[in-house]
Coordinates of C-alpha atoms and ligand atoms in Angstrom, one line a residue:
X1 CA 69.8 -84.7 78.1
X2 CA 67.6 -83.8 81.1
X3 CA 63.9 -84.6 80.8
X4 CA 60.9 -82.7 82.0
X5 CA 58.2 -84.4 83.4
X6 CA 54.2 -82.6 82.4
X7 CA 53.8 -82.0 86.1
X8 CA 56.6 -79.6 86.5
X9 CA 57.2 -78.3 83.3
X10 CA 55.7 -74.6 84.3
X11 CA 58.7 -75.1 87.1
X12 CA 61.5 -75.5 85.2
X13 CA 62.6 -72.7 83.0
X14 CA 65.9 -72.9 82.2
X15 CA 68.3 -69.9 82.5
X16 CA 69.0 -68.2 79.6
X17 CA 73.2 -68.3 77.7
X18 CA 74.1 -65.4 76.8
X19 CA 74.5 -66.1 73.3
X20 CA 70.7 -66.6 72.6
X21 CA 67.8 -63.6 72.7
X22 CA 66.3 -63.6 76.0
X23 CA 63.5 -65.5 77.0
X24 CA 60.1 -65.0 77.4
X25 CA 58.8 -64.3 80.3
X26 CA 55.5 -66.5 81.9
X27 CA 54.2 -69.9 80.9
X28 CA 55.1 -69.6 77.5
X29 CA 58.6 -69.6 78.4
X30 CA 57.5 -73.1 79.9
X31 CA 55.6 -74.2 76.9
X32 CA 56.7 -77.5 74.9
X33 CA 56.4 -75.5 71.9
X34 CA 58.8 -72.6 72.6
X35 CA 61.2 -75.2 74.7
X36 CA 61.6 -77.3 71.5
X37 CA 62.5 -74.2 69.3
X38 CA 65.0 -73.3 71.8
X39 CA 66.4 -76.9 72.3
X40 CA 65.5 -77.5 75.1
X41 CA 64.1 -80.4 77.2
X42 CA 60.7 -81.0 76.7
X43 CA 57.6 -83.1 78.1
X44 CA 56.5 -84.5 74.6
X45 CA 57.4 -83.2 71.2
X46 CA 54.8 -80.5 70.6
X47 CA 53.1 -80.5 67.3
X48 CA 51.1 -77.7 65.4
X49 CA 49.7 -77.7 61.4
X50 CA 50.8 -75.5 58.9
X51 CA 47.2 -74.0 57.4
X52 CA 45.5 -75.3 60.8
X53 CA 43.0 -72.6 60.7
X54 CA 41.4 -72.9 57.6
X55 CA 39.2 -74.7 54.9
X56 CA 39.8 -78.1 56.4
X57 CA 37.5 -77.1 59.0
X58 CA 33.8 -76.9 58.6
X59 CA 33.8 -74.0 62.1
X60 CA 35.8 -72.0 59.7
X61 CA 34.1 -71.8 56.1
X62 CA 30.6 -71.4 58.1
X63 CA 32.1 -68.2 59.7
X64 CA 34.4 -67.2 56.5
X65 CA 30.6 -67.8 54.2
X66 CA 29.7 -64.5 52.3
X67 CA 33.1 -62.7 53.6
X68 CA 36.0 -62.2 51.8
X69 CA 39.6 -63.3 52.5
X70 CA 41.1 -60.0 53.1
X71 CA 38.6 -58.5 55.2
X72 CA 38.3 -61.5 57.3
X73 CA 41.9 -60.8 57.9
X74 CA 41.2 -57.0 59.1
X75 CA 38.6 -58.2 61.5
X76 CA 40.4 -58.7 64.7
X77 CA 37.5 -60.6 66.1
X78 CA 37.0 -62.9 63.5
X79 CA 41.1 -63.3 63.1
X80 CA 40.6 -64.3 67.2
X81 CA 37.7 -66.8 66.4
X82 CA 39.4 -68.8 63.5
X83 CA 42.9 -68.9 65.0
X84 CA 41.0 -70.7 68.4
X85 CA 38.9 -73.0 66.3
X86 CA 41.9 -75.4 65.5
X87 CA 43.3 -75.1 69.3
X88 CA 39.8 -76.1 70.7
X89 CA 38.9 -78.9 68.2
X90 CA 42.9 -80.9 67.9
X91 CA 44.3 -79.6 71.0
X92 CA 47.7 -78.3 69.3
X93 CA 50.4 -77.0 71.1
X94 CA 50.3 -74.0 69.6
X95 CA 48.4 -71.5 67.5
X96 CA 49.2 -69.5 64.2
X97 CA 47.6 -66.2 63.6
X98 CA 44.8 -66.3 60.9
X99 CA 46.3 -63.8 58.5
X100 CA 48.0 -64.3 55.0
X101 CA 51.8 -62.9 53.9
X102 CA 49.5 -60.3 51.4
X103 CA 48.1 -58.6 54.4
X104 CA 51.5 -56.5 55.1
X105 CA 52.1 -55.6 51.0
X106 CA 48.4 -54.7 51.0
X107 CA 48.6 -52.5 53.9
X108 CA 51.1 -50.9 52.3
X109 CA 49.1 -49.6 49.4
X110 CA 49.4 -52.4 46.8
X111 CA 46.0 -53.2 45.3
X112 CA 45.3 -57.1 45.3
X113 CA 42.7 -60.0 45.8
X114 CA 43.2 -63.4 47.8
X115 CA 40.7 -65.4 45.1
X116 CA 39.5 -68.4 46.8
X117 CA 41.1 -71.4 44.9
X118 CA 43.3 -69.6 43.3
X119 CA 45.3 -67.1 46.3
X120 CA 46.8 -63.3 46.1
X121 CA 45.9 -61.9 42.7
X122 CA 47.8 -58.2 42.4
X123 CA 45.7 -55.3 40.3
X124 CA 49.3 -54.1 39.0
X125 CA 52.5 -56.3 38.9
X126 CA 55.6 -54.9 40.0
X127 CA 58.3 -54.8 37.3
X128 CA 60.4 -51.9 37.0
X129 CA 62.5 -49.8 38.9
X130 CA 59.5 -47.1 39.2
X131 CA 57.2 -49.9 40.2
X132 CA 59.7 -50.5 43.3
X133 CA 59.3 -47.0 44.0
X134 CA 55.7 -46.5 44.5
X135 CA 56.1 -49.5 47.2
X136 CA 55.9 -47.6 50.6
X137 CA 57.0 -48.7 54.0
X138 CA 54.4 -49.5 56.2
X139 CA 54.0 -47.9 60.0
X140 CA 51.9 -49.7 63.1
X141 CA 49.4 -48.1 62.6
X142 CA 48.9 -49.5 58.8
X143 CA 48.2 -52.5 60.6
X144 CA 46.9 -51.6 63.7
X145 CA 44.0 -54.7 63.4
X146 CA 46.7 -57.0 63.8
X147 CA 48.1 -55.5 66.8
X148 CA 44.6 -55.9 68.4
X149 CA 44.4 -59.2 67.1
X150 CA 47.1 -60.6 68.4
X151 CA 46.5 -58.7 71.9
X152 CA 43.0 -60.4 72.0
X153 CA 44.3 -63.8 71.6
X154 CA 47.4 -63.4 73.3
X155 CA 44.2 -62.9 76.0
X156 CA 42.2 -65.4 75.1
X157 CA 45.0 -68.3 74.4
X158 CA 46.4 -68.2 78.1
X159 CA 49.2 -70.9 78.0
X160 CA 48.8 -72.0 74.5
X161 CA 51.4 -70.1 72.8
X162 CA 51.0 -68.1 69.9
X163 CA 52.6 -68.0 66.6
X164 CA 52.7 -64.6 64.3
X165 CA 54.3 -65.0 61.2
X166 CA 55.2 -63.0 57.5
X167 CA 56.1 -63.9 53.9
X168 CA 59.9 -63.7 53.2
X169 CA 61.2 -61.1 50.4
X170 CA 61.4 -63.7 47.4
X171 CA 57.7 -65.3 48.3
X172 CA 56.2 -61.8 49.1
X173 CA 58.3 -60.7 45.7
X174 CA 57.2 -63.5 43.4
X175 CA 53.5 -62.5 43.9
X176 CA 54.3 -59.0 43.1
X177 CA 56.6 -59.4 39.9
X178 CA 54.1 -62.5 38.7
X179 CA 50.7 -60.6 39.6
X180 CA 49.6 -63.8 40.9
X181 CA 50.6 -67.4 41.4
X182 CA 53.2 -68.7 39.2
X183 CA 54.2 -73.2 38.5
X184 CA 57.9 -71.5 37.0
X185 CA 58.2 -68.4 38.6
X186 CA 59.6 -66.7 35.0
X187 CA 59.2 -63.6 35.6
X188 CA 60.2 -63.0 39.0
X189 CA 63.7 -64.7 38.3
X190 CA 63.7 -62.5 34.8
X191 CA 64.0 -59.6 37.2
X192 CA 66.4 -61.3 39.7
X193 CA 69.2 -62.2 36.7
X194 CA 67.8 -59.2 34.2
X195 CA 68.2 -56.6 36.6
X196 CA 69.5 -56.9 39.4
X197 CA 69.2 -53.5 41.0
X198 CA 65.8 -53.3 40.7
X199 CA 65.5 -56.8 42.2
X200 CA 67.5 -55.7 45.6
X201 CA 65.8 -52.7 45.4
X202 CA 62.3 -54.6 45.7
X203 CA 63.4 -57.2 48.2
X204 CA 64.9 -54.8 50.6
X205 CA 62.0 -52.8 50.7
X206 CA 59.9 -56.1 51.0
X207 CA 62.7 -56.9 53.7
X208 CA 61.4 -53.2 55.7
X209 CA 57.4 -54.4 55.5
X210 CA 58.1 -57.5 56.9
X211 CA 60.2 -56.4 59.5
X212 CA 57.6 -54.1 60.7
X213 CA 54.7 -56.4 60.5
X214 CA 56.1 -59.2 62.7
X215 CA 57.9 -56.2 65.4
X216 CA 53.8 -55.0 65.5
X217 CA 52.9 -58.9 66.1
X218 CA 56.1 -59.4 68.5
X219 CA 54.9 -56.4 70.7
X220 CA 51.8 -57.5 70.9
X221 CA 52.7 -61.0 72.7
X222 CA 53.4 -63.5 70.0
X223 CA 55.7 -66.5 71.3
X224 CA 57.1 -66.9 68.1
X225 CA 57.3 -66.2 64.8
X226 CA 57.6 -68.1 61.0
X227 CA 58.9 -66.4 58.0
X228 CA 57.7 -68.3 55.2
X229 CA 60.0 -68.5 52.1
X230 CA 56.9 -71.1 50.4
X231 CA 58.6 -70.5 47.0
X232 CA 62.1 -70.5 47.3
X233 CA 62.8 -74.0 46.6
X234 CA 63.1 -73.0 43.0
X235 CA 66.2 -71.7 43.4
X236 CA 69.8 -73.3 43.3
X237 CA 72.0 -72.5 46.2
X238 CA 74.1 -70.0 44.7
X239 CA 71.2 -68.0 43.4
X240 CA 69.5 -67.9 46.9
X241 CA 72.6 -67.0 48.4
X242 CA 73.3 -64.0 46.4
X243 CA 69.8 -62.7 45.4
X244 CA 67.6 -63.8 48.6
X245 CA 69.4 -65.0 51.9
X246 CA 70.6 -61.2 52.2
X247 CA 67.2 -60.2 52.8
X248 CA 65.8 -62.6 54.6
X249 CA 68.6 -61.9 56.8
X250 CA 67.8 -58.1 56.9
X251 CA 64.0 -59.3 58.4
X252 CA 65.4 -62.6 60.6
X253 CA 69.0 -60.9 62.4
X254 CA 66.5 -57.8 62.8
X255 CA 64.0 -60.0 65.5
X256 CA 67.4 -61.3 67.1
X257 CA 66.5 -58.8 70.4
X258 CA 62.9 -59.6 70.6
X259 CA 63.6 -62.8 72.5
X260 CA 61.0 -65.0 70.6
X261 CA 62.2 -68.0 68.6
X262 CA 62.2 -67.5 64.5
X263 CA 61.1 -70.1 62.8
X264 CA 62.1 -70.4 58.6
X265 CA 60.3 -72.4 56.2
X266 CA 60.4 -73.4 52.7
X267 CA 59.2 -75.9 50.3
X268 CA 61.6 -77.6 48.1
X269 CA 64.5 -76.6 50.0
X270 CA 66.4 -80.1 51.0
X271 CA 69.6 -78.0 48.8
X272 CA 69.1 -74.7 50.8
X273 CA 68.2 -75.9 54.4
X274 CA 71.7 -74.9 55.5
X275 CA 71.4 -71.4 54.2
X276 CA 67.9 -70.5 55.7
X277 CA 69.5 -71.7 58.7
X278 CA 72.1 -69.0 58.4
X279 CA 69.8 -66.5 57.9
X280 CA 69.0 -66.3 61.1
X281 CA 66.4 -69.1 61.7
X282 CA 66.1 -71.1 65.3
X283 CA 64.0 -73.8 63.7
X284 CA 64.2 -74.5 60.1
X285 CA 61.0 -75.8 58.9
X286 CA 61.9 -79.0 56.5
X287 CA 59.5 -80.6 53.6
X288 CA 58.3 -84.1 53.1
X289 CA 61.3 -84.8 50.8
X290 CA 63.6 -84.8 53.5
X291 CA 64.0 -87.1 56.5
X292 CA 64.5 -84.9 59.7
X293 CA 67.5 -86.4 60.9
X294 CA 69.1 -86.0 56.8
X295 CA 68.1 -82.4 57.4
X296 CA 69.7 -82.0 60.5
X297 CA 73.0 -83.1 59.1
X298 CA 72.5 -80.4 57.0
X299 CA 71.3 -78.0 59.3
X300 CA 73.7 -78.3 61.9
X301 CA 73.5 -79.0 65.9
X302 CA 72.2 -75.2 66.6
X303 CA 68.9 -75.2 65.1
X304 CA 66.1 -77.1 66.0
X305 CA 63.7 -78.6 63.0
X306 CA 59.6 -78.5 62.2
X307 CA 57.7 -80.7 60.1
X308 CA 57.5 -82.9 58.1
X309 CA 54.7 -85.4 57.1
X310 CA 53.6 -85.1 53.5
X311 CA 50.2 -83.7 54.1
X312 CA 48.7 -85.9 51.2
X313 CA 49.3 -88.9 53.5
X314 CA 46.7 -87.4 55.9
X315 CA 44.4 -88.9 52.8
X316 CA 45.5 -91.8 52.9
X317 CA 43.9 -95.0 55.9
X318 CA 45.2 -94.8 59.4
X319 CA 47.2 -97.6 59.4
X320 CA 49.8 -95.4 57.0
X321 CA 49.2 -92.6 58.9
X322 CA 50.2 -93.7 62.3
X323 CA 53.3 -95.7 60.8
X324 CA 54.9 -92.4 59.0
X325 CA 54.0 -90.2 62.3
X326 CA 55.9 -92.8 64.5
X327 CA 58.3 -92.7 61.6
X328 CA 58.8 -88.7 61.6
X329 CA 59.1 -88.6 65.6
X330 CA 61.9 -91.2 65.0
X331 CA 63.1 -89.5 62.6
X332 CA 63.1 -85.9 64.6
X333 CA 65.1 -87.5 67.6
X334 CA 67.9 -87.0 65.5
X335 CA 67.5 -83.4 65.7
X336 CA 68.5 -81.2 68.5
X337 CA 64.9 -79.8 68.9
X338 CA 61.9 -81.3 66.8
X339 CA 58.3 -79.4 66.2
X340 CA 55.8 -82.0 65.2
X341 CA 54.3 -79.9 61.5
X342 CA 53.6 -81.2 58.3
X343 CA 55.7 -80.6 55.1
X344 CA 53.2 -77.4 53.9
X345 CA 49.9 -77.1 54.4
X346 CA 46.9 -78.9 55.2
X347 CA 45.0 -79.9 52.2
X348 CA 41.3 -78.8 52.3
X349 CA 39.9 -82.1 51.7
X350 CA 41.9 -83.3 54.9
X351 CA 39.3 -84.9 57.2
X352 CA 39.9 -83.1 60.9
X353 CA 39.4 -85.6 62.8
X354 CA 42.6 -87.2 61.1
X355 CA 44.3 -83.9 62.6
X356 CA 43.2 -84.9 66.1
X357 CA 44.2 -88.2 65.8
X358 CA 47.7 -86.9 64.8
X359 CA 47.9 -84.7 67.2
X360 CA 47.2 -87.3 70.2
X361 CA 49.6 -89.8 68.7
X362 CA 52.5 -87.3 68.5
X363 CA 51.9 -86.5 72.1
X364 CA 51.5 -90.3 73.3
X365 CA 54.0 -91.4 71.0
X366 CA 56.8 -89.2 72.3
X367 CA 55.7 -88.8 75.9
X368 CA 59.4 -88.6 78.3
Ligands
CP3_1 O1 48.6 -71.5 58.8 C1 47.4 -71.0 59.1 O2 46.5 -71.7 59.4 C2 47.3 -69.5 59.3 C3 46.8 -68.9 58.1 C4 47.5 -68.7 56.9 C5 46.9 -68.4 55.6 N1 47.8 -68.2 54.7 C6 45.4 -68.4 55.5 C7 44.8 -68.6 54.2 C8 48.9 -68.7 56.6 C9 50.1 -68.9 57.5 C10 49.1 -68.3 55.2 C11 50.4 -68.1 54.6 C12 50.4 -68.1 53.1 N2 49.6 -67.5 52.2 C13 51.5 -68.6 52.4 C14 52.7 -69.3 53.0 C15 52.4 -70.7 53.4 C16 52.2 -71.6 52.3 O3 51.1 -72.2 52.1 O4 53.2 -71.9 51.5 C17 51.3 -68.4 51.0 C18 52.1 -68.8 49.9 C19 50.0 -67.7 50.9 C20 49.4 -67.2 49.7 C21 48.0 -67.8 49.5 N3 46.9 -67.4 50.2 C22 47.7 -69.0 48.8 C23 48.6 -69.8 47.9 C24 46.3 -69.3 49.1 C25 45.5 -70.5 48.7 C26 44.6 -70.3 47.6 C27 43.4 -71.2 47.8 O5 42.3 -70.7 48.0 O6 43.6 -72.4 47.6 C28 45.9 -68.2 50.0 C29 44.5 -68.1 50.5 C30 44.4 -68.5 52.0 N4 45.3 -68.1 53.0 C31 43.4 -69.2 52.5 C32 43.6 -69.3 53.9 C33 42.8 -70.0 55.0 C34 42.2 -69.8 51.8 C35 41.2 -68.7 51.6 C36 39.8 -69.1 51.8 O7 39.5 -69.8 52.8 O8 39.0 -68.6 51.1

C-alpha cells in the first residue's frame, strides 16, 4: 500500500477502475474522508461523529432555543449554521447535514412531531394497505430547502467534505407502523410476517422517498452519503434478507452513478454486516459490539468500515478514552479503508471538548 503524505494529498487523485462510480471531481476527491470510503491511501484516518451537530453542543441548543426541530430543519440558514458549528469547534474531517430521516416522510405529506427527548412522533400510524396508499412520492421541489442547504454549505465548507444522508425503508417504516419510538418494534414486524404485501408495498414506496431525497442532496454537492438502517439490528438474517435488504437495495444500487461513496449503518448488526454490505454500501458503518477487524472478516476486502467507539465511553476519564481510540485505530488497520465514527451517536451529556480531544488523537495517532 502506497502512502500519501498531507503535503501532496490535493496532488494525488488516483484514477478511477472502471468497476467503481466515478469520482468526484475537486479537492474532495482528495479529501481523507472520501479516499478512505473508496480505499484508498490516505494521510491519516479521517474521523467524523455520528449526531456531531447537535445537543452536545452548547452553539447549537442556544441557536435551536424557542424553535422547533422540524422547522429548524426547513431553514436552510440555520441547517448551514449547525452543520459548521461541529467543523469549526473539533476540526472533523467531514460534515453531516443537520436534518433528521422524518424530514423526507414529512415532506411527503405525513403529519408528525420530532418531541425533544423523545424523537419522530406520527399524528396517524401507518397500518393497512390503504394507509400505504395515501403515502405519496415526493418531487425536488418538496424539498427544495434542502437543496439550498446543501448548496450553501457545499459553499461555505470549501475542502471539508460534506455528508447528506436518509433513513433506510425498515427505520423510516418502523416510525410509521409504531407512531413513534418503539424498545421491541411489535408492530412493525406484525406487519412484516402478518402481511406481507402491505409491508413491501410500504417499504418500496419508502425505498422511492429516499431515493429522491438523497439524488436532491447528491445534486446539490454532497461528497457522500449515509443511509441509516438505526433499527434493523432487531432482525435475524433471514428476515432482513427477505423483508428489508431488497429495499435498501432499491435506494443504495439506485446512487451507484452518482459517483459519491454510500455509506450503511446500523446498530445491532454484528449478524447482518455482510448483507448491508451487499446492498450496495462502500463503507459499512459497524457498532461498539464488534471489533473492526471481526467486522471486516465479515464484511469482506471491498468495503471499507466506519466507527466504532461506544459513545458512553466518551463519559468515562481520558485515560480510557485515549486507550480504546488507539485501540479502534488498531483495530481498523485490519480493514481495507477505516472512517474514525463512534458506534451511534453522541450522547447529549458528552462533554465537547472530549470530542476535540478525539478528534486530534485519531489524527496524531494514525498520521502515515
Ligand atoms: O448526525 C448529525 O449530527 C446530523 C443530524 C441528525 C439528526 N438526526 C439530528 C437530530 C441525524 C443524522 C439524525 C438521524 C436520525 N434521526 C436517526 C438515525 C441515526 C440514529 O441516531 O440512529 C434516527 C433514528 C432519528 C430519529 C430521531 N430524531 C431520534 C431517535 C431523535 C432523538 C430524540 C431526542 O430528542 O433524544 C431525534 C431528534 C433529533 N434529531 C435531534 C437532533 C439534533 C434532537 C432534537 C433536539 O435537539 O431537540
Amino acid at each position: 500500500m502506497t502512502t500519501t503524505t498531507p503535503g501532496n494529498a490535493a496532488h494525488d487523485a488516483t484514477p478511477d477502475t472502471p468497476a467503481r462510480a466515478p469520482a468526484p471531481v475537486g479537492p474532495l476527491a482528495t479529501s481523507a474522508f472520501v479516499r478512505a470510503c473508496r480505499r484508498e491511501p490516505v494521510p491519516h484516518t479521517p474521523v467524523w461523529f455520528m449526531r456531531q451537530a447537535g445537543r452536545s453542543l452548547p452553539e447549537y441548543r442556544q441557536l435551536r432555543s424557542g424553535i422547533g426541530m422540524l422547522e429548524s430543519c426547513r431553514r436552510p440558514d440555520l441547517v448551514a449554521e449547525i452543520t459548521m458549528q461541529p467543523v469549526r469547534r473539533h476540526g472533523v474531517d467531514a460534515a453531516i447535514l443537520f436534518s433528521d430521516i422524518v424530514v423526507p416522510v414529512a415532506a411527503a405529506g405525513v403529519e408528525l412531531d420530532i418531541v425533544a427527548g423523545t424523537g419522530p412522533v406520527i399524528a396517524e400510524p401507518v397500518r393497512s394497505a390503504a394507509d400505504v396508499g395515501r403515502l405519496r412520492r415526493i418531487t425536488p421541489d418538496d424539498v427544495g430547502f434542502v437543496d439550498e442547504a446543501v448548496r450553501l454549505l457545499v459553499a461555505a465548507l470549501g475542502e471539508t467534505p460534506l455528508i447528506g444522508f436518509a433513513g433506510a425503508p425498515f427505520t423510516l417504516a418502523s416510525y410509521l407502523v409504531e407512531g413513534g419510538p418503539s424498545r421491541t418494534h411489535g408492530r412493525t414486524k406484525a406487519l412484516m410476517y402478518g402481511d406481507p404485501q402491505t409491508w413491501h408495498a410500504l417499504c418500496a414506496r419508502l425505498a422511492e422517498i429516499t431515493l429522491e431525497f438523497l439524488r436532491v442532496q447528491v445534486t446539490a454537492g454532497v461528497a457522500a452519503v449515509q443511509l441509516f438502517d438505526s433499527w434493523a439490528g432487531t432482525l435475524s438474517e433471514a428476515d432482513y434478507r427477505r423483508h428489508v435488504l431488497p429495499h435498501s437495495t432499491a435506494v443504495l444500487h439506485g446512487l451507484a452513478d452518482a459517483g459519491v461513496p454510500r455509506i450503511h449503518f446500523g446498530v445491532g448488526t454484528a449478524e447482518l454486516l455482510k448483507a448491508m454490505g451487499e446492498a450496495g454500501a462502500d463503507v459499512v458503518g459497524v457498532d461498539w459490539r464488534t471489533p473492526l477487524d471481526i467486522a471486516t472478516a465479515r464484511i469482506g476486502p471491498d468495503r471499507a468500515v466506519q466507527g466504532n467507539l461506544d459513545p458512553c465511553l466518551l463519559l468515562a476519564p481520558w485515560p480510557v478514552v485515549r486507550t480504546e481510540v488507539r485501540r479502534v485505530l488498531a483495530d481498523g488497520l485490519a480493514a481495507p479503508g477505516h472512517v474514525f465514527n463512534l458506534g451511534h451517536g453522541v450522547l447529549p451529556e458528552t462533554d465537547p471538548d472530549v470530542l476535540t480531544r478525539v478528534v486530534e488523537l485519531v489524527h496524531e495517532t494514525s498520521q502515515r
